[in-house]
PDB file of C-alpha atoms in Angstrom:
ATOM      1  CA  MET A   1      66.792 -28.162  43.436  1.00 44.00           C
ATOM      2  CA  SER A   2      64.779 -24.963  43.788  1.00 41.00           C
ATOM      3  CA  VAL A   3      61.032 -24.779  43.510  1.00 45.00           C
ATOM      4  CA  VAL A   4      59.503 -21.872  41.613  1.00 42.00           C
ATOM      5  CA  PRO A   5      56.063 -20.819  42.886  1.00 42.00           C
ATOM      6  CA  PRO A   6      53.326 -21.007  40.240  1.00 44.00           C
ATOM      7  CA  ASN A   7      52.655 -17.913  38.083  1.00 47.00           C
ATOM      8  CA  ARG A   8      55.948 -16.267  39.034  1.00 43.00           C
ATOM      9  CA  PRO A   9      59.057 -15.728  36.921  1.00 44.00           C
ATOM     10  CA  SER A  10      62.093 -17.788  37.851  1.00 42.00           C
ATOM     11  CA  THR A  11      64.288 -14.711  38.336  1.00 42.00           C
ATOM     12  CA  GLY A  12      63.803 -11.226  39.674  1.00 40.00           C
ATOM     13  CA  TRP A  13      60.938  -9.824  41.694  1.00 42.00           C
ATOM     14  CA  PRO A  14      57.422 -11.233  41.201  1.00 41.00           C
ATOM     15  CA  ARG A  15      55.679  -9.159  38.581  1.00 42.00           C
ATOM     16  CA  ARG A  16      52.348  -9.228  40.357  1.00 41.00           C
ATOM     17  CA  GLY A  17      53.141 -10.487  43.818  1.00 41.00           C
ATOM     18  CA  LEU A  18      50.926  -9.583  46.767  1.00 42.00           C
ATOM     19  CA  ASN A  19      47.892  -9.243  44.498  1.00 42.00           C
ATOM     20  CA  GLN A  20      45.563  -8.918  47.457  1.00 40.00           C
ATOM     21  CA  PHE A  21      47.272  -5.675  48.382  1.00 40.00           C
ATOM     22  CA  GLU A  22      47.606  -4.071  44.949  1.00 42.00           C
ATOM     23  CA  ASN A  23      45.918  -0.679  44.566  1.00 42.00           C
ATOM     24  CA  LYS A  24      44.996  -0.783  48.220  1.00 44.00           C
ATOM     25  CA  TYR A  25      48.059   0.825  49.732  1.00 43.00           C
ATOM     26  CA  ILE A  26      50.164   2.111  46.838  1.00 43.00           C
ATOM     27  CA  SER A  27      49.022   4.455  44.083  1.00 48.00           C
ATOM     28  CA  PRO A  28      50.851   4.133  40.758  1.00 50.00           C
ATOM     29  CA  PRO A  29      53.301   6.967  40.057  1.00 50.00           C
ATOM     30  CA  SER A  30      51.860   9.824  38.026  1.00 51.00           C
ATOM     31  CA  LYS A  31      54.951   9.862  35.809  1.00 53.00           C
ATOM     32  CA  PRO A  32      58.023   7.648  35.313  1.00 52.00           C
ATOM     33  CA  VAL A  33      60.697   7.987  37.978  1.00 51.00           C
ATOM     34  CA  THR A  34      63.918   9.492  36.659  1.00 50.00           C
ATOM     35  CA  LEU A  35      66.892   7.998  38.458  1.00 56.00           C
ATOM     36  CA  GLU A  36      69.193  10.891  37.606  1.00 65.00           C
ATOM     37  CA  ARG A  37      68.471  14.364  36.324  1.00 83.00           C
ATOM     38  CA  ALA A  38      69.554  17.961  36.734  1.00 90.00           C
ATOM     39  CA  ILE A  39      67.830  20.599  38.836  1.00 92.00           C
ATOM     40  CA  ASN A  40      68.540  24.316  38.976  1.00 93.00           C
ATOM     41  CA  LEU A  41      69.690  25.883  42.236  1.00 96.00           C
ATOM     42  CA  TYR A  42      69.613  29.612  42.843  1.00 96.00           C
ATOM     43  CA  PRO A  43      71.800  31.615  45.254  1.00 97.00           C
ATOM     44  CA  LEU A  44      70.595  32.464  48.736  1.00 96.00           C
ATOM     45  CA  THR A  45      70.884  36.130  47.743  1.00 96.00           C
ATOM     46  CA  ASN A  46      67.886  35.602  45.406  1.00 96.00           C
ATOM     47  CA  TYR A  47      65.662  35.446  48.469  1.00 96.00           C
ATOM     48  CA  THR A  48      64.670  38.096  50.978  1.00 95.00           C
ATOM     49  CA  PHE A  49      63.030  37.436  54.315  1.00 94.00           C
ATOM     50  CA  GLY A  50      60.279  39.224  56.181  1.00 94.00           C
ATOM     51  CA  THR A  51      58.063  38.289  59.117  1.00 95.00           C
ATOM     52  CA  LYS A  52      54.379  37.763  59.775  1.00 95.00           C
ATOM     53  CA  GLU A  53      52.132  36.711  62.630  1.00 95.00           C
ATOM     54  CA  PRO A  54      53.086  33.559  64.573  1.00 94.00           C
ATOM     55  CA  LEU A  55      51.883  30.223  63.261  1.00 92.00           C
ATOM     56  CA  TYR A  56      51.015  27.700  65.931  1.00 90.00           C
ATOM     57  CA  GLU A  57      50.571  23.935  65.804  1.00 85.00           C
ATOM     58  CA  LYS A  58      47.093  22.452  66.114  1.00 84.00           C
ATOM     59  CA  ASP A  59      48.118  20.522  69.220  1.00 80.00           C
ATOM     60  CA  SER A  60      49.430  21.907  72.481  1.00 82.00           C
ATOM     61  CA  SER A  61      51.791  18.978  73.140  1.00 86.00           C
ATOM     62  CA  VAL A  62      53.209  15.819  71.593  1.00 84.00           C
ATOM     63  CA  ALA A  63      50.800  13.724  73.668  1.00 88.00           C
ATOM     64  CA  ALA A  64      47.839  15.777  72.391  1.00 88.00           C
ATOM     65  CA  ARG A  65      49.054  15.360  68.820  1.00 86.00           C
ATOM     66  CA  PHE A  66      49.089  11.585  69.005  1.00 82.00           C
ATOM     67  CA  GLN A  67      45.784  11.460  70.840  1.00 90.00           C
ATOM     68  CA  ARG A  68      44.191  13.460  68.011  1.00 89.00           C
ATOM     69  CA  MET A  69      45.895  11.173  65.467  1.00 84.00           C
ATOM     70  CA  ARG A  70      44.448   8.099  67.192  1.00 86.00           C
ATOM     71  CA  GLU A  71      40.953   9.589  67.288  1.00 89.00           C
ATOM     72  CA  GLU A  72      41.098  10.642  63.620  1.00 86.00           C
ATOM     73  CA  PHE A  73      42.478   7.253  62.566  1.00 85.00           C
ATOM     74  CA  GLU A  74      39.486   5.497  64.134  1.00 87.00           C
ATOM     75  CA  LYS A  75      37.090   7.837  62.312  1.00 88.00           C
ATOM     76  CA  VAL A  76      38.626   8.537  58.903  1.00 85.00           C
ATOM     77  CA  GLY A  77      41.740   6.365  58.637  1.00 86.00           C
ATOM     78  CA  MET A  78      45.324   7.242  57.817  1.00 86.00           C
ATOM     79  CA  ARG A  79      46.541  10.832  58.052  1.00 88.00           C
ATOM     80  CA  ARG A  80      48.253  12.127  54.907  1.00 92.00           C
ATOM     81  CA  ALA A  81      50.967  14.751  55.086  1.00 94.00           C
ATOM     82  CA  VAL A  82      53.429  16.378  52.697  1.00 96.00           C
ATOM     83  CA  GLU A  83      56.651  18.334  53.275  1.00 97.00           C
ATOM     84  CA  GLY A  84      58.619  20.560  50.929  1.00 97.00           C
ATOM     85  CA  VAL A  85      62.379  20.672  50.315  1.00 97.00           C
ATOM     86  CA  LEU A  86      63.602  24.108  49.231  1.00 97.00           C
ATOM     87  CA  ILE A  87      67.239  23.982  48.056  1.00 97.00           C
ATOM     88  CA  VAL A  88      69.408  27.053  47.519  1.00 97.00           C
ATOM     89  CA  HIS A  89      73.136  27.453  47.168  1.00 97.00           C
ATOM     90  CA  GLU A  90      75.730  29.630  48.842  1.00 95.00           C
ATOM     91  CA  HIS A  91      79.215  29.719  47.273  1.00 91.00           C
ATOM     92  CA  ARG A  92      78.112  26.719  45.167  1.00 94.00           C
ATOM     93  CA  LEU A  93      77.329  24.621  48.240  1.00 96.00           C
ATOM     94  CA  PRO A  94      73.735  23.324  48.366  1.00 97.00           C
ATOM     95  CA  HIS A  95      71.697  24.325  51.415  1.00 97.00           C
ATOM     96  CA  VAL A  96      68.204  23.280  52.507  1.00 98.00           C
ATOM     97  CA  LEU A  97      65.857  25.875  54.001  1.00 97.00           C
ATOM     98  CA  LEU A  98      64.532  24.674  57.351  1.00 98.00           C
ATOM     99  CA  LEU A  99      62.121  26.092  59.894  1.00 97.00           C
ATOM    100  CA  GLN A 100      63.686  26.337  63.334  1.00 97.00           C
ATOM    101  CA  LEU A 101      61.557  26.452  66.481  1.00 92.00           C
ATOM    102  CA  GLY A 102      63.459  27.258  69.661  1.00 89.00           C
ATOM    103  CA  THR A 103      67.102  26.245  69.721  1.00 88.00           C
ATOM    104  CA  THR A 104      67.022  22.547  68.850  1.00 88.00           C
ATOM    105  CA  PHE A 105      63.928  21.708  66.768  1.00 92.00           C
ATOM    106  CA  PHE A 106      64.019  21.823  62.965  1.00 96.00           C
ATOM    107  CA  LYS A 107      61.343  20.889  60.433  1.00 96.00           C
ATOM    108  CA  LEU A 108      60.580  21.091  56.735  1.00 97.00           C
ATOM    109  CA  PRO A 109      57.709  23.370  55.699  1.00 97.00           C
ATOM    110  CA  GLY A 110      54.534  21.385  55.155  1.00 96.00           C
ATOM    111  CA  GLY A 111      51.827  19.679  57.125  1.00 94.00           C
ATOM    112  CA  GLU A 112      48.601  17.720  56.973  1.00 94.00           C
ATOM    113  CA  LEU A 113      46.602  17.346  53.772  1.00 94.00           C
ATOM    114  CA  ASN A 114      42.861  17.871  53.721  1.00 93.00           C
ATOM    115  CA  ALA A 115      40.584  14.945  52.927  1.00 90.00           C
ATOM    116  CA  GLY A 116      40.901  14.087  49.229  1.00 91.00           C
ATOM    117  CA  GLU A 117      43.463  16.855  48.608  1.00 95.00           C
ATOM    118  CA  ASP A 118      46.101  16.269  45.950  1.00 94.00           C
ATOM    119  CA  GLU A 119      49.710  16.297  47.206  1.00 95.00           C
ATOM    120  CA  VAL A 120      50.859  19.010  44.802  1.00 96.00           C
ATOM    121  CA  ASP A 121      47.902  21.300  45.467  1.00 96.00           C
ATOM    122  CA  GLY A 122      48.178  20.627  49.183  1.00 96.00           C
ATOM    123  CA  LEU A 123      51.871  21.475  49.342  1.00 97.00           C
ATOM    124  CA  LYS A 124      51.296  24.716  47.409  1.00 96.00           C
ATOM    125  CA  ARG A 125      48.613  25.642  49.944  1.00 96.00           C
ATOM    126  CA  LEU A 126      50.839  24.780  52.897  1.00 96.00           C
ATOM    127  CA  MET A 127      53.893  26.608  51.523  1.00 96.00           C
ATOM    128  CA  THR A 128      51.732  29.704  51.047  1.00 95.00           C
ATOM    129  CA  GLU A 129      50.295  29.448  54.566  1.00 95.00           C
ATOM    130  CA  ILE A 130      53.731  29.000  56.128  1.00 96.00           C
ATOM    131  CA  LEU A 131      56.074  31.144  54.003  1.00 96.00           C
ATOM    132  CA  GLY A 132      53.795  33.051  51.635  1.00 94.00           C
ATOM    133  CA  ARG A 133      54.329  36.796  51.360  1.00 92.00           C
ATOM    134  CA  GLN A 134      51.685  39.162  52.716  1.00 88.00           C
ATOM    135  CA  ASP A 135      51.758  41.974  50.122  1.00 87.00           C
ATOM    136  CA  GLY A 136      49.351  40.387  47.656  1.00 83.00           C
ATOM    137  CA  VAL A 137      52.020  39.357  45.140  1.00 87.00           C
ATOM    138  CA  LYS A 138      51.265  35.825  43.975  1.00 87.00           C
ATOM    139  CA  GLN A 139      53.987  33.206  44.397  1.00 90.00           C
ATOM    140  CA  ASP A 140      53.956  30.491  41.759  1.00 92.00           C
ATOM    141  CA  TRP A 141      55.303  27.533  43.717  1.00 95.00           C
ATOM    142  CA  VAL A 142      56.773  24.789  41.556  1.00 95.00           C
ATOM    143  CA  ILE A 143      56.246  21.395  43.172  1.00 95.00           C
ATOM    144  CA  ASP A 144      58.392  18.709  41.611  1.00 90.00           C
ATOM    145  CA  ASP A 145      59.669  15.180  42.324  1.00 86.00           C
ATOM    146  CA  SER A 146      58.615  13.118  45.285  1.00 89.00           C
ATOM    147  CA  ILE A 147      61.957  12.178  46.825  1.00 92.00           C
ATOM    148  CA  GLY A 148      60.847  10.072  49.793  1.00 91.00           C
ATOM    149  CA  ASN A 149      57.972   8.432  51.648  1.00 91.00           C
ATOM    150  CA  TRP A 150      57.737   8.027  55.408  1.00 89.00           C
ATOM    151  CA  TRP A 151      55.274   5.905  57.321  1.00 87.00           C
ATOM    152  CA  ARG A 152      54.365   6.032  60.988  1.00 84.00           C
ATOM    153  CA  PRO A 153      53.903   2.399  62.148  1.00 79.00           C
ATOM    154  CA  ASN A 154      52.088   3.317  65.373  1.00 80.00           C
ATOM    155  CA  PHE A 155      50.939   6.294  67.413  1.00 78.00           C
ATOM    156  CA  GLU A 156      54.435   7.295  68.493  1.00 75.00           C
ATOM    157  CA  PRO A 157      57.123   9.676  67.121  1.00 75.00           C
ATOM    158  CA  PRO A 158      59.327   7.196  65.165  1.00 74.00           C
ATOM    159  CA  GLN A 159      58.760   7.024  61.402  1.00 79.00           C
ATOM    160  CA  VAL A 160      60.013   4.546  58.807  1.00 79.00           C
ATOM    161  CA  GLY A 161      61.258   5.535  55.356  1.00 77.00           C
ATOM    162  CA  TYR A 162      60.897   3.172  52.402  1.00 66.00           C
ATOM    163  CA  GLN A 163      60.774   3.110  48.615  1.00 55.00           C
ATOM    164  CA  GLY A 164      59.309  -0.336  48.039  1.00 49.00           C
ATOM    165  CA  VAL A 165      56.020  -2.223  48.259  1.00 48.00           C
ATOM    166  CA  ILE A 166      56.482  -4.771  51.040  1.00 46.00           C
ATOM    167  CA  LEU A 167      56.825  -2.471  54.040  1.00 53.00           C
ATOM    168  CA  PRO A 168      53.390  -0.793  53.998  1.00 52.00           C
ATOM    169  CA  VAL A 169      51.808  -4.244  53.832  1.00 53.00           C
ATOM    170  CA  LEU A 170      53.588  -5.129  57.059  1.00 52.00           C
ATOM    171  CA  LEU A 171      52.623  -1.879  58.758  1.00 52.00           C
ATOM    172  CA  ARG A 172      49.023  -2.811  59.392  1.00 57.00           C
ATOM    173  CA  GLU A 173      47.887   0.300  61.256  1.00 63.00           C
ATOM    174  CA  ARG A 174      49.853   2.961  59.349  1.00 73.00           C
ATOM    175  CA  PRO A 175      48.316   5.975  61.088  1.00 81.00           C
ATOM    176  CA  GLN A 176      50.305   8.446  58.937  1.00 83.00           C
ATOM    177  CA  HIS A 177      51.975   8.679  55.552  1.00 88.00           C
ATOM    178  CA  ALA A 178      54.218  11.669  54.736  1.00 91.00           C
ATOM    179  CA  SER A 179      55.552  12.431  51.269  1.00 93.00           C
ATOM    180  CA  VAL A 180      58.652  14.617  50.846  1.00 96.00           C
ATOM    181  CA  ARG A 181      58.740  16.632  47.617  1.00 96.00           C
ATOM    182  CA  LEU A 182      60.961  19.223  45.972  1.00 96.00           C
ATOM    183  CA  ALA A 183      59.569  22.765  46.024  1.00 96.00           C
ATOM    184  CA  LYS A 184      61.064  25.573  43.943  1.00 93.00           C
ATOM    185  CA  LEU A 185      60.934  29.331  43.512  1.00 92.00           C
ATOM    186  CA  GLU A 186      63.583  31.144  41.460  1.00 93.00           C
ATOM    187  CA  LYS A 187      63.418  34.435  43.368  1.00 92.00           C
ATOM    188  CA  THR A 188      61.021  35.646  46.052  1.00 93.00           C
ATOM    189  CA  LEU A 189      60.304  37.132  49.438  1.00 95.00           C
ATOM    190  CA  PHE A 190      59.583  34.649  52.218  1.00 96.00           C
ATOM    191  CA  ALA A 191      57.394  35.856  55.086  1.00 96.00           C
ATOM    192  CA  VAL A 192      58.417  33.807  58.110  1.00 96.00           C
ATOM    193  CA  PRO A 193      56.102  33.380  61.122  1.00 96.00           C
ATOM    194  CA  LYS A 194      57.500  35.285  64.113  1.00 96.00           C
ATOM    195  CA  ASN A 195      57.792  32.169  66.265  1.00 95.00           C
ATOM    196  CA  TYR A 196      60.073  30.492  63.702  1.00 96.00           C
ATOM    197  CA  LYS A 197      63.427  31.170  62.101  1.00 95.00           C
ATOM    198  CA  LEU A 198      64.145  30.197  58.504  1.00 96.00           C
ATOM    199  CA  VAL A 199      67.682  28.833  58.363  1.00 96.00           C
ATOM    200  CA  ALA A 200      69.818  27.557  55.487  1.00 97.00           C
ATOM    201  CA  ALA A 201      71.540  24.310  56.485  1.00 97.00           C
ATOM    202  CA  PRO A 202      74.304  22.903  54.231  1.00 97.00           C
ATOM    203  CA  LEU A 203      73.776  19.347  53.073  1.00 96.00           C
ATOM    204  CA  PHE A 204      77.066  18.181  54.576  1.00 95.00           C
ATOM    205  CA  GLU A 205      75.836  19.272  58.026  1.00 96.00           C
ATOM    206  CA  LEU A 206      72.623  17.255  57.667  1.00 97.00           C
ATOM    207  CA  TYR A 207      74.330  14.037  56.579  1.00 95.00           C
ATOM    208  CA  ASP A 208      73.983  11.244  59.145  1.00 92.00           C
ATOM    209  CA  ASN A 209      72.928  13.795  61.765  1.00 95.00           C
ATOM    210  CA  ALA A 210      69.631  12.373  63.024  1.00 93.00           C
ATOM    211  CA  PRO A 211      70.344  13.493  66.632  1.00 93.00           C
ATOM    212  CA  GLY A 212      70.472  17.101  65.460  1.00 94.00           C
ATOM    213  CA  TYR A 213      67.849  17.156  62.704  1.00 95.00           C
ATOM    214  CA  GLY A 214      65.725  14.018  62.949  1.00 92.00           C
ATOM    215  CA  PRO A 215      65.553  11.039  60.576  1.00 92.00           C
ATOM    216  CA  ILE A 216      63.794  12.724  57.639  1.00 94.00           C
ATOM    217  CA  ILE A 217      65.977  15.829  57.357  1.00 96.00           C
ATOM    218  CA  SER A 218      69.202  13.879  57.982  1.00 95.00           C
ATOM    219  CA  SER A 219      68.286  11.531  55.098  1.00 95.00           C
ATOM    220  CA  LEU A 220      68.080  14.377  52.558  1.00 96.00           C
ATOM    221  CA  PRO A 221      71.731  14.173  51.382  1.00 96.00           C
ATOM    222  CA  GLN A 222      71.191  10.547  50.323  1.00 93.00           C
ATOM    223  CA  LEU A 223      67.760  11.232  48.811  1.00 93.00           C
ATOM    224  CA  LEU A 224      69.125  14.174  46.806  1.00 94.00           C
ATOM    225  CA  SER A 225      72.276  12.378  45.633  1.00 92.00           C
ATOM    226  CA  ARG A 226      70.599  11.248  42.400  1.00 90.00           C
ATOM    227  CA  PHE A 227      70.291  14.856  41.231  1.00 93.00           C
ATOM    228  CA  ASN A 228      72.898  16.862  39.370  1.00 94.00           C
ATOM    229  CA  PHE A 229      72.819  20.431  40.671  1.00 95.00           C
ATOM    230  CA  ILE A 230      73.176  23.330  38.242  1.00 95.00           C
ATOM    231  CA  TYR A 231      74.336  26.458  40.072  1.00 95.00           C
ATOM    232  CA  ASN A 232      72.771  29.576  38.577  1.00 92.00           C
TER     233      ASN A 232
END
């Protein structure tokens, strides 16, 4: 004989479980989540590439980065970050544009949000700072679906991806939250900082390749599998 806790339905997830945590860690979605929809991809030939002055990280080393994170966490709380996924196609194969530093380090364009800054506005600002053209022509970045959330459980490199409610409750410190969102431009010039390369990596190369690309980038094939690609 099973015992049903009071005020909970007998089947399925609790409708209002973990009330003490509601609205504390998770903001309600701004719009309903579509489980499957189509997105337009444009050929790599739609994009041209120039260069601009180098863009350096705020911290001189990994140790300095986490020391600053610890100090900021004690003062202002969790760091918020956002990263953009730019998808193009070459011969009808989807590719993700990645920033390459050196020979082995790859990252998505993005970075830290300012205090109180909206994710969409923040990612537009960051995409302009990182890849924005320098000739005065305005780029109208289209920031679309959030396709993943990653939490840092402590002041160390590993991050944890999740799509539910329970995990952030268990991660008591949570020094950083990073949202991964689609970013789109139909045709443009990218100005790439001189200390980076902008490379187009096919999705099949990223799949299950955390040693080469890290956990977030290597998860993109699964995260993007709910989309139907339309090749323009």
